[in-house]
Amino acid sequence: MASRARREALPGRCEVCGGGTHPRDLRRGGVLEECRTCGHLRRSLADAPADHRDAAYGGDPALDAVRTRLTHRWLCAAGRPASVFEIGYGSGALLRRFHDDGAAVSGVDPHQLAVDVDPVVSANARLWNCAVEDVPDGAVSADLVVGVHVIEHVSDPGVTMDKAATMLTESGTLVLLTPAGDSWGPRTFGSAWWMLEDPTHVRFFTAQSLARLARDAGLVDVRVDRLVLDSLSVDVASAVRAWRSPGPAGALAKRGVRAAVLATAPAVVAMRAIAPGTRPTLRLTARRPR
């Protein structure tokens, strides 16, 4: 699949559709750049600082283990893929589950999170330590290419999407998860929204902008939906940030905050089931054309 020419990111223009942008004021201070056409949000740390977490990783290992288990389960709902490539594999937890299923696994990660990689994955997977666009052309052909909360970090999402499309086998599937810029989070919590705590979150997609990016890469059967069970900690962590400064380790570093996440999880799930706009994660599913 041939890559298209990239649109140069110009001041005042959307990096996805090229439409005009305008400042979007956040409650409690801060400004994001919003596309007037597709709603896509760009973030500059000068205008919307992280306040105060300094690292890319600010999650909790126990909560992340639950997310990995759930993600693996629904990725296999339609059948277990024979080969999997993960963009931003982190510790390799998701790749380990696919490896244990018998899949051939591979992935790329610039080690942004600075975490140890599962030794079984290190020994058995084909891994690249670089940005995804630097993986050699033709080196990957996978039935499933997946990226869990990664495209909001990359330098050029269009290049990332194009590259991912070339890595798919014929009729292979691409799945990407990313924070929902069109969810209630930015509107309700403003600059206290937990997704802004990560200083490397430089953009937030809407359902429209994410679908457009995939279609522009030549992918078909493009679908964007909103996950109920992903990022269950966002609302509590955002409320904590609205109440007080969480410190440099982030809101989820406090044991009491993690306990509150667990205690409120049933109510959060019920709210999201009723009101899709409260769901903080977009899921893109798309296929390479036959």
PDB file of C-alpha atoms in Angstrom:
ATOM      1  CA  MET A   1       0.000   0.000   0.000  1.00  0.00           C
ATOM      2  CA  ALA A   2       1.588   3.262  -1.085  1.00  0.00           C
ATOM      3  CA  SER A   3       1.968   6.053   1.443  1.00  0.00           C
ATOM      4  CA  ARG A   4       0.367   9.319   0.559  1.00  0.00           C
ATOM      5  CA  ALA A   5       2.177  12.641   0.698  1.00  0.00           C
ATOM      6  CA  ARG A   6       2.027  14.098   4.174  1.00  0.00           C
ATOM      7  CA  ARG A   7       0.323  17.419   4.850  1.00  0.00           C
ATOM      8  CA  GLU A   8       2.753  19.804   6.438  1.00  0.00           C
ATOM      9  CA  ALA A   9       1.491  20.924   9.854  1.00  0.00           C
ATOM     10  CA  LEU A  10       1.020  24.665   9.488  1.00  0.00           C
ATOM     11  CA  PRO A  11       0.105  27.139  12.218  1.00  0.00           C
ATOM     12  CA  GLY A  12      -3.640  27.585  12.315  1.00  0.00           C
ATOM     13  CA  ARG A  13      -4.303  24.410  10.295  1.00  0.00           C
ATOM     14  CA  CYS A  14      -5.443  20.984  11.421  1.00  0.00           C
ATOM     15  CA  GLU A  15      -2.823  18.229  11.084  1.00  0.00           C
ATOM     16  CA  VAL A  16      -5.538  15.748  10.018  1.00  0.00           C
ATOM     17  CA  CYS A  17      -7.889  17.518   7.618  1.00  0.00           C
ATOM     18  CA  GLY A  18      -6.141  20.819   6.958  1.00  0.00           C
ATOM     19  CA  GLY A  19      -9.103  22.839   8.227  1.00  0.00           C
ATOM     20  CA  GLY A  20      -8.744  26.073  10.111  1.00  0.00           C
ATOM     21  CA  THR A  21      -8.230  25.985  13.858  1.00  0.00           C
ATOM     22  CA  HIS A  22      -9.079  28.233  16.751  1.00  0.00           C
ATOM     23  CA  PRO A  23      -8.124  28.378  20.452  1.00  0.00           C
ATOM     24  CA  ARG A  24     -10.324  26.361  22.778  1.00  0.00           C
ATOM     25  CA  ASP A  25     -10.204  27.600  26.339  1.00  0.00           C
ATOM     26  CA  LEU A  26     -10.182  24.956  29.038  1.00  0.00           C
ATOM     27  CA  ARG A  27     -11.885  25.398  32.353  1.00  0.00           C
ATOM     28  CA  ARG A  28      -9.383  26.192  35.113  1.00  0.00           C
ATOM     29  CA  GLY A  29      -6.916  27.595  32.602  1.00  0.00           C
ATOM     30  CA  GLY A  30      -5.096  26.383  29.532  1.00  0.00           C
ATOM     31  CA  VAL A  31      -5.809  26.416  25.797  1.00  0.00           C
ATOM     32  CA  LEU A  32      -5.971  23.696  23.140  1.00  0.00           C
ATOM     33  CA  GLU A  33      -5.986  24.215  19.375  1.00  0.00           C
ATOM     34  CA  GLU A  34      -9.276  22.907  17.957  1.00  0.00           C
ATOM     35  CA  CYS A  35     -10.102  22.210  14.313  1.00  0.00           C
ATOM     36  CA  ARG A  36     -13.302  23.914  13.214  1.00  0.00           C
ATOM     37  CA  THR A  37     -14.006  21.105  10.722  1.00  0.00           C
ATOM     38  CA  CYS A  38     -13.249  17.781  12.429  1.00  0.00           C
ATOM     39  CA  GLY A  39     -12.836  18.860  16.070  1.00  0.00           C
ATOM     40  CA  HIS A  40      -9.282  17.480  16.302  1.00  0.00           C
ATOM     41  CA  LEU A  41      -7.326  18.927  19.238  1.00  0.00           C
ATOM     42  CA  ARG A  42      -3.638  19.842  19.296  1.00  0.00           C
ATOM     43  CA  ARG A  43      -1.847  20.547  22.536  1.00  0.00           C
ATOM     44  CA  SER A  44       1.179  22.704  23.288  1.00  0.00           C
ATOM     45  CA  LEU A  45       2.714  22.384  26.751  1.00  0.00           C
ATOM     46  CA  ALA A  46       3.263  26.125  26.745  1.00  0.00           C
ATOM     47  CA  ASP A  47      -0.496  26.703  26.442  1.00  0.00           C
ATOM     48  CA  ALA A  48      -1.745  23.608  28.300  1.00  0.00           C
ATOM     49  CA  PRO A  49       0.907  22.441  30.771  1.00  0.00           C
ATOM     50  CA  ALA A  50       0.853  18.954  32.284  1.00  0.00           C
ATOM     51  CA  ASP A  51       0.680  20.178  35.896  1.00  0.00           C
ATOM     52  CA  HIS A  52       2.733  18.460  37.285  1.00  0.00           C
ATOM     53  CA  ARG A  53       3.671  14.984  36.108  1.00  0.00           C
ATOM     54  CA  ASP A  54       7.038  14.935  34.413  1.00  0.00           C
ATOM     55  CA  ALA A  55       7.066  11.378  33.014  1.00  0.00           C
ATOM     56  CA  ALA A  56       5.178   9.724  30.157  1.00  0.00           C
ATOM     57  CA  TYR A  57       4.046   6.879  32.416  1.00  0.00           C
ATOM     58  CA  GLY A  58       1.676   7.752  35.236  1.00  0.00           C
ATOM     59  CA  GLY A  59      -0.539   4.700  35.506  1.00  0.00           C
ATOM     60  CA  ASP A  60      -0.803   1.985  38.132  1.00  0.00           C
ATOM     61  CA  PRO A  61       0.596  -1.516  37.403  1.00  0.00           C
ATOM     62  CA  ALA A  62      -2.446  -3.321  38.849  1.00  0.00           C
ATOM     63  CA  LEU A  63      -4.902  -1.208  36.851  1.00  0.00           C
ATOM     64  CA  ASP A  64      -2.785  -1.598  33.713  1.00  0.00           C
ATOM     65  CA  ALA A  65      -2.800  -5.386  34.152  1.00  0.00           C
ATOM     66  CA  VAL A  66      -6.600  -5.320  34.164  1.00  0.00           C
ATOM     67  CA  ARG A  67      -6.610  -3.172  31.022  1.00  0.00           C
ATOM     68  CA  THR A  68      -4.211  -5.567  29.266  1.00  0.00           C
ATOM     69  CA  ARG A  69      -6.357  -8.579  30.127  1.00  0.00           C
ATOM     70  CA  LEU A  70      -9.535  -6.888  28.886  1.00  0.00           C
ATOM     71  CA  THR A  71      -7.833  -5.584  25.729  1.00  0.00           C
ATOM     72  CA  HIS A  72      -6.489  -9.013  24.864  1.00  0.00           C
ATOM     73  CA  ARG A  73      -9.906 -10.570  25.435  1.00  0.00           C
ATOM     74  CA  TRP A  74     -11.811  -8.340  23.031  1.00  0.00           C
ATOM     75  CA  LEU A  75      -9.005  -8.372  20.450  1.00  0.00           C
ATOM     76  CA  CYS A  76      -9.444 -12.149  20.308  1.00  0.00           C
ATOM     77  CA  ALA A  77     -13.248 -12.078  20.314  1.00  0.00           C
ATOM     78  CA  ALA A  78     -13.444 -12.761  16.566  1.00  0.00           C
ATOM     79  CA  GLY A  79     -10.614 -15.307  16.619  1.00  0.00           C
ATOM     80  CA  ARG A  80      -6.977 -15.411  17.618  1.00  0.00           C
ATOM     81  CA  PRO A  81      -4.615 -13.813  15.083  1.00  0.00           C
ATOM     82  CA  ALA A  82      -1.666 -15.841  13.840  1.00  0.00           C
ATOM     83  CA  SER A  83       0.657 -12.822  13.859  1.00  0.00           C
ATOM     84  CA  VAL A  84       0.602  -9.599  15.879  1.00  0.00           C
ATOM     85  CA  PHE A  85       2.623  -6.380  15.642  1.00  0.00           C
ATOM     86  CA  GLU A  86       2.278  -3.851  18.458  1.00  0.00           C
ATOM     87  CA  ILE A  87       3.135  -0.177  18.081  1.00  0.00           C
ATOM     88  CA  GLY A  88       4.398   0.963  21.473  1.00  0.00           C
ATOM     89  CA  TYR A  89       4.680  -2.407  23.213  1.00  0.00           C
ATOM     90  CA  GLY A  90       5.952  -0.931  26.512  1.00  0.00           C
ATOM     91  CA  SER A  91       6.640  -3.782  28.920  1.00  0.00           C
ATOM     92  CA  GLY A  92       5.459  -6.347  26.389  1.00  0.00           C
ATOM     93  CA  ALA A  93       2.507  -7.457  28.520  1.00  0.00           C
ATOM     94  CA  LEU A  94       0.044  -7.586  25.624  1.00  0.00           C
ATOM     95  CA  LEU A  95       2.523  -9.255  23.281  1.00  0.00           C
ATOM     96  CA  ARG A  96       3.183 -11.868  25.969  1.00  0.00           C
ATOM     97  CA  ARG A  97      -0.489 -12.842  25.981  1.00  0.00           C
ATOM     98  CA  PHE A  98      -0.501 -13.246  22.207  1.00  0.00           C
ATOM     99  CA  HIS A  99       2.760 -15.188  22.341  1.00  0.00           C
ATOM    100  CA  ASP A 100       1.213 -17.549  24.875  1.00  0.00           C
ATOM    101  CA  ASP A 101      -1.682 -18.005  22.436  1.00  0.00           C
ATOM    102  CA  GLY A 102       0.808 -19.247  19.852  1.00  0.00           C
ATOM    103  CA  ALA A 103       0.992 -16.104  17.698  1.00  0.00           C
ATOM    104  CA  ALA A 104       4.158 -14.812  16.073  1.00  0.00           C
ATOM    105  CA  VAL A 105       4.721 -11.486  17.835  1.00  0.00           C
ATOM    106  CA  SER A 106       6.712  -8.390  17.003  1.00  0.00           C
ATOM    107  CA  GLY A 107       6.657  -4.735  17.899  1.00  0.00           C
ATOM    108  CA  VAL A 108       8.297  -1.343  18.024  1.00  0.00           C
ATOM    109  CA  ASP A 109       8.877   1.000  20.934  1.00  0.00           C
ATOM    110  CA  PRO A 110      11.318   3.886  21.478  1.00  0.00           C
ATOM    111  CA  HIS A 111      11.313   2.922  25.198  1.00  0.00           C
ATOM    112  CA  GLN A 112       9.518   6.127  26.087  1.00  0.00           C
ATOM    113  CA  LEU A 113       8.157   4.564  29.284  1.00  0.00           C
ATOM    114  CA  ALA A 114      11.562   3.299  30.453  1.00  0.00           C
ATOM    115  CA  VAL A 115      10.137   0.010  31.768  1.00  0.00           C
ATOM    116  CA  ASP A 116      11.565  -3.521  31.722  1.00  0.00           C
ATOM    117  CA  VAL A 117      10.379  -5.763  28.894  1.00  0.00           C
ATOM    118  CA  ASP A 118       8.958  -9.213  29.593  1.00  0.00           C
ATOM    119  CA  PRO A 119      11.883 -11.655  29.197  1.00  0.00           C
ATOM    120  CA  VAL A 120       9.824 -14.160  27.169  1.00  0.00           C
ATOM    121  CA  VAL A 121       8.866 -11.382  24.752  1.00  0.00           C
ATOM    122  CA  SER A 122      12.480 -10.180  24.555  1.00  0.00           C
ATOM    123  CA  ALA A 123      13.629 -13.697  23.728  1.00  0.00           C
ATOM    124  CA  ASN A 124      10.948 -14.635  21.208  1.00  0.00           C
ATOM    125  CA  ALA A 125       9.615 -11.477  19.542  1.00  0.00           C
ATOM    126  CA  ARG A 126      11.056  -9.360  16.739  1.00  0.00           C
ATOM    127  CA  LEU A 127      11.470  -5.993  18.413  1.00  0.00           C
ATOM    128  CA  TRP A 128      12.612  -2.618  17.136  1.00  0.00           C
ATOM    129  CA  ASN A 129      13.836   0.167  19.409  1.00  0.00           C
ATOM    130  CA  CYS A 130      12.808   3.175  17.343  1.00  0.00           C
ATOM    131  CA  ALA A 131       9.827   5.127  16.065  1.00  0.00           C
ATOM    132  CA  VAL A 132       7.396   3.058  13.999  1.00  0.00           C
ATOM    133  CA  GLU A 133       8.175   4.962  10.802  1.00  0.00           C
ATOM    134  CA  ASP A 134      11.807   3.837  11.119  1.00  0.00           C
ATOM    135  CA  VAL A 135      10.946   0.127  10.957  1.00  0.00           C
ATOM    136  CA  PRO A 136      12.318  -1.046   7.582  1.00  0.00           C
ATOM    137  CA  ASP A 137       9.756  -1.225   4.806  1.00  0.00           C
ATOM    138  CA  GLY A 138       8.601  -4.783   4.219  1.00  0.00           C
ATOM    139  CA  ALA A 139       9.976  -6.060   7.533  1.00  0.00           C
ATOM    140  CA  VAL A 140       6.527  -6.644   9.038  1.00  0.00           C
ATOM    141  CA  SER A 141       3.443  -8.461   7.778  1.00  0.00           C
ATOM    142  CA  ALA A 142       0.894  -9.090  10.533  1.00  0.00           C
ATOM    143  CA  ASP A 143      -2.722 -10.173  10.756  1.00  0.00           C
ATOM    144  CA  LEU A 144      -3.219  -7.700  13.608  1.00  0.00           C
ATOM    145  CA  VAL A 145      -1.448  -4.376  14.086  1.00  0.00           C
ATOM    146  CA  VAL A 146      -2.389  -2.779  17.381  1.00  0.00           C
ATOM    147  CA  GLY A 147      -1.489   0.403  19.234  1.00  0.00           C
ATOM    148  CA  VAL A 148      -2.828   1.000  22.736  1.00  0.00           C
ATOM    149  CA  HIS A 149      -2.745   4.707  23.615  1.00  0.00           C
ATOM    150  CA  VAL A 150       0.176   5.529  21.372  1.00  0.00           C
ATOM    151  CA  ILE A 151      -0.952   7.635  18.386  1.00  0.00           C
ATOM    152  CA  GLU A 152      -1.579  10.636  20.649  1.00  0.00           C
ATOM    153  CA  HIS A 153       2.192  10.697  21.346  1.00  0.00           C
ATOM    154  CA  VAL A 154       3.803  10.372  17.909  1.00  0.00           C
ATOM    155  CA  SER A 155       5.463  13.135  15.937  1.00  0.00           C
ATOM    156  CA  ASP A 156       3.252  12.673  12.855  1.00  0.00           C
ATOM    157  CA  PRO A 157       0.044  10.631  13.177  1.00  0.00           C
ATOM    158  CA  GLY A 158      -0.446  10.479   9.433  1.00  0.00           C
ATOM    159  CA  VAL A 159       2.957   8.875   8.892  1.00  0.00           C
ATOM    160  CA  THR A 160       2.203   6.434  11.717  1.00  0.00           C
ATOM    161  CA  MET A 161      -1.152   5.493  10.184  1.00  0.00           C
ATOM    162  CA  ASP A 162       0.366   5.071   6.726  1.00  0.00           C
ATOM    163  CA  LYS A 163       3.120   2.861   8.102  1.00  0.00           C
ATOM    164  CA  ALA A 164       0.682   0.738  10.089  1.00  0.00           C
ATOM    165  CA  ALA A 165      -1.403   0.202   6.967  1.00  0.00           C
ATOM    166  CA  THR A 166       1.606  -1.162   5.060  1.00  0.00           C
ATOM    167  CA  MET A 167       2.292  -3.682   7.853  1.00  0.00           C
ATOM    168  CA  LEU A 168      -1.038  -5.468   7.501  1.00  0.00           C
ATOM    169  CA  THR A 169      -1.476  -8.742   5.687  1.00  0.00           C
ATOM    170  CA  GLU A 170      -4.163  -8.784   3.026  1.00  0.00           C
ATOM    171  CA  SER A 171      -7.413  -8.130   4.895  1.00  0.00           C
ATOM    172  CA  GLY A 172      -5.412  -7.719   8.117  1.00  0.00           C
ATOM    173  CA  THR A 173      -6.852  -5.566  10.897  1.00  0.00           C
ATOM    174  CA  LEU A 174      -5.549  -2.390  12.502  1.00  0.00           C
ATOM    175  CA  VAL A 175      -6.795  -1.496  15.994  1.00  0.00           C
ATOM    176  CA  LEU A 176      -5.821   1.733  17.746  1.00  0.00           C
ATOM    177  CA  LEU A 177      -6.941   3.065  21.120  1.00  0.00           C
ATOM    178  CA  THR A 178      -6.550   6.743  21.948  1.00  0.00           C
ATOM    179  CA  PRO A 179      -8.032   9.304  24.382  1.00  0.00           C
ATOM    180  CA  ALA A 180     -11.297  10.803  23.156  1.00  0.00           C
ATOM    181  CA  GLY A 181     -10.982  14.538  22.706  1.00  0.00           C
ATOM    182  CA  ASP A 182     -14.732  14.681  22.044  1.00  0.00           C
ATOM    183  CA  SER A 183     -15.646  13.011  25.335  1.00  0.00           C
ATOM    184  CA  TRP A 184     -16.978  14.859  28.347  1.00  0.00           C
ATOM    185  CA  GLY A 185     -13.506  14.931  29.974  1.00  0.00           C
ATOM    186  CA  PRO A 186     -12.155  18.193  28.514  1.00  0.00           C
ATOM    187  CA  ARG A 187     -15.544  19.890  28.871  1.00  0.00           C
ATOM    188  CA  THR A 188     -16.130  18.764  32.454  1.00  0.00           C
ATOM    189  CA  PHE A 189     -12.658  18.852  33.985  1.00  0.00           C
ATOM    190  CA  GLY A 190     -10.893  21.354  31.739  1.00  0.00           C
ATOM    191  CA  SER A 191      -7.179  21.531  32.436  1.00  0.00           C
ATOM    192  CA  ALA A 192      -7.663  19.039  35.301  1.00  0.00           C
ATOM    193  CA  TRP A 193      -8.573  16.265  32.825  1.00  0.00           C
ATOM    194  CA  TRP A 194      -6.228  13.404  33.668  1.00  0.00           C
ATOM    195  CA  MET A 195      -5.303  12.823  30.018  1.00  0.00           C
ATOM    196  CA  LEU A 196      -3.581  16.227  30.098  1.00  0.00           C
ATOM    197  CA  GLU A 197      -1.389  15.108  32.996  1.00  0.00           C
ATOM    198  CA  ASP A 198       0.846  13.242  30.541  1.00  0.00           C
ATOM    199  CA  PRO A 199       3.221  15.818  29.012  1.00  0.00           C
ATOM    200  CA  THR A 200       3.669  13.666  25.905  1.00  0.00           C
ATOM    201  CA  HIS A 201      -0.020  13.724  24.960  1.00  0.00           C
ATOM    202  CA  VAL A 202       0.284  16.235  22.130  1.00  0.00           C
ATOM    203  CA  ARG A 203      -3.100  15.636  20.449  1.00  0.00           C
ATOM    204  CA  PHE A 204      -6.587  14.321  21.120  1.00  0.00           C
ATOM    205  CA  PHE A 205      -8.642  12.794  18.349  1.00  0.00           C
ATOM    206  CA  THR A 206     -12.357  12.988  17.801  1.00  0.00           C
ATOM    207  CA  ALA A 207     -14.256  10.104  16.229  1.00  0.00           C
ATOM    208  CA  GLN A 208     -14.367  12.127  13.007  1.00  0.00           C
ATOM    209  CA  SER A 209     -10.657  12.988  12.876  1.00  0.00           C
ATOM    210  CA  LEU A 210      -9.536   9.455  13.744  1.00  0.00           C
ATOM    211  CA  ALA A 211     -11.737   7.882  11.069  1.00  0.00           C
ATOM    212  CA  ARG A 212     -10.542  10.400   8.488  1.00  0.00           C
ATOM    213  CA  LEU A 213      -6.899   9.631   9.243  1.00  0.00           C
ATOM    214  CA  ALA A 214      -7.517   5.918   8.634  1.00  0.00           C
ATOM    215  CA  ARG A 215      -9.443   6.455   5.401  1.00  0.00           C
ATOM    216  CA  ASP A 216      -6.767   8.806   4.095  1.00  0.00           C
ATOM    217  CA  ALA A 217      -4.260   5.968   4.631  1.00  0.00           C
ATOM    218  CA  GLY A 218      -6.303   3.780   2.257  1.00  0.00           C
ATOM    219  CA  LEU A 219      -7.877   1.602   4.938  1.00  0.00           C
ATOM    220  CA  VAL A 220     -11.430   0.286   4.578  1.00  0.00           C
ATOM    221  CA  ASP A 221     -14.210  -0.927   6.859  1.00  0.00           C
ATOM    222  CA  VAL A 222     -13.261   1.938   9.154  1.00  0.00           C
ATOM    223  CA  ARG A 223     -15.140   1.993  12.432  1.00  0.00           C
ATOM    224  CA  VAL A 224     -14.670   4.158  15.523  1.00  0.00           C
ATOM    225  CA  ASP A 225     -16.450   3.316  18.750  1.00  0.00           C
ATOM    226  CA  ARG A 226     -16.078   4.234  22.411  1.00  0.00           C
ATOM    227  CA  LEU A 227     -14.962   1.757  25.059  1.00  0.00           C
ATOM    228  CA  VAL A 228     -16.812   1.361  28.335  1.00  0.00           C
ATOM    229  CA  LEU A 229     -14.140  -0.519  30.278  1.00  0.00           C
ATOM    230  CA  ASP A 230     -10.946   1.268  29.216  1.00  0.00           C
ATOM    231  CA  SER A 231      -9.301   3.912  31.426  1.00  0.00           C
ATOM    232  CA  LEU A 232     -11.604   3.439  34.416  1.00  0.00           C
ATOM    233  CA  SER A 233      -9.322   5.645  36.511  1.00  0.00           C
ATOM    234  CA  VAL A 234      -9.748   8.801  34.416  1.00  0.00           C
ATOM    235  CA  ASP A 235     -12.729  10.351  36.192  1.00  0.00           C
ATOM    236  CA  VAL A 236     -11.426   9.905  39.749  1.00  0.00           C
ATOM    237  CA  ALA A 237      -7.931  11.025  38.778  1.00  0.00           C
ATOM    238  CA  SER A 238      -9.375  14.103  37.026  1.00  0.00           C
ATOM    239  CA  ALA A 239     -11.475  14.991  40.072  1.00  0.00           C
ATOM    240  CA  VAL A 240      -8.370  14.723  42.263  1.00  0.00           C
ATOM    241  CA  ARG A 241      -6.446  17.009  39.920  1.00  0.00           C
ATOM    242  CA  ALA A 242      -9.309  19.539  40.039  1.00  0.00           C
ATOM    243  CA  TRP A 243      -9.186  19.467  43.824  1.00  0.00           C
ATOM    244  CA  ARG A 244      -5.458  19.675  44.443  1.00  0.00           C
ATOM    245  CA  SER A 245      -2.051  19.407  42.817  1.00  0.00           C
ATOM    246  CA  PRO A 246      -1.142  15.713  42.588  1.00  0.00           C
ATOM    247  CA  GLY A 247       2.612  16.278  42.659  1.00  0.00           C
ATOM    248  CA  PRO A 248       5.272  15.215  40.159  1.00  0.00           C
ATOM    249  CA  ALA A 249       4.378  11.494  40.339  1.00  0.00           C
ATOM    250  CA  GLY A 250       0.809  12.114  39.152  1.00  0.00           C
ATOM    251  CA  ALA A 251      -2.655  11.586  40.589  1.00  0.00           C
ATOM    252  CA  LEU A 252      -2.553   7.782  40.563  1.00  0.00           C
ATOM    253  CA  ALA A 253       0.602   7.671  42.679  1.00  0.00           C
ATOM    254  CA  LYS A 254      -1.540   8.046  45.824  1.00  0.00           C
ATOM    255  CA  ARG A 255      -2.851   4.833  47.370  1.00  0.00           C
ATOM    256  CA  GLY A 256      -6.076   6.560  48.401  1.00  0.00           C
ATOM    257  CA  VAL A 257      -6.741   7.631  44.813  1.00  0.00           C
ATOM    258  CA  ARG A 258      -6.251   4.078  43.545  1.00  0.00           C
ATOM    259  CA  ALA A 259      -8.623   2.810  46.241  1.00  0.00           C
ATOM    260  CA  ALA A 260     -11.197   5.384  45.146  1.00  0.00           C
ATOM    261  CA  VAL A 261     -10.861   4.186  41.532  1.00  0.00           C
ATOM    262  CA  LEU A 262     -11.695   0.629  42.591  1.00  0.00           C
ATOM    263  CA  ALA A 263     -14.558   1.729  44.844  1.00  0.00           C
ATOM    264  CA  THR A 264     -16.215   3.867  42.177  1.00  0.00           C
ATOM    265  CA  ALA A 265     -15.624   1.509  39.228  1.00  0.00           C
ATOM    266  CA  PRO A 266     -19.165   0.012  39.238  1.00  0.00           C
ATOM    267  CA  ALA A 267     -20.739   3.474  39.178  1.00  0.00           C
ATOM    268  CA  VAL A 268     -18.352   4.659  36.460  1.00  0.00           C
ATOM    269  CA  VAL A 269     -19.140   1.632  34.282  1.00  0.00           C
ATOM    270  CA  ALA A 270     -22.871   2.181  34.746  1.00  0.00           C
ATOM    271  CA  MET A 271     -22.553   5.856  33.800  1.00  0.00           C
ATOM    272  CA  ARG A 272     -20.589   5.019  30.666  1.00  0.00           C
ATOM    273  CA  ALA A 273     -23.030   2.324  29.638  1.00  0.00           C
ATOM    274  CA  ILE A 274     -25.859   4.870  29.756  1.00  0.00           C
ATOM    275  CA  ALA A 275     -23.996   7.904  28.377  1.00  0.00           C
ATOM    276  CA  PRO A 276     -21.497   7.112  25.576  1.00  0.00           C
ATOM    277  CA  GLY A 277     -20.168  10.671  25.668  1.00  0.00           C
ATOM    278  CA  THR A 278     -18.570   9.980  29.051  1.00  0.00           C
ATOM    279  CA  ARG A 279     -16.369   7.205  27.631  1.00  0.00           C
ATOM    280  CA  PRO A 280     -12.779   8.503  27.506  1.00  0.00           C
ATOM    281  CA  THR A 281     -11.330   6.145  24.878  1.00  0.00           C
ATOM    282  CA  LEU A 282     -11.842   5.896  21.126  1.00  0.00           C
ATOM    283  CA  ARG A 283     -11.231   2.556  19.416  1.00  0.00           C
ATOM    284  CA  LEU A 284     -10.408   2.543  15.718  1.00  0.00           C
ATOM    285  CA  THR A 285     -10.867  -0.704  13.803  1.00  0.00           C
ATOM    286  CA  ALA A 286      -9.951  -0.781  10.119  1.00  0.00           C
ATOM    287  CA  ARG A 287      -8.788  -3.243   7.494  1.00  0.00           C
ATOM    288  CA  ARG A 288      -6.414  -3.330   4.597  1.00  0.00           C
ATOM    289  CA  PRO A 289      -8.384  -3.681   1.356  1.00  0.00           C
ATOM    290  CA  ARG A 290      -8.256  -7.022  -0.423  1.00  0.00           C
TER     291      ARG A 290
END
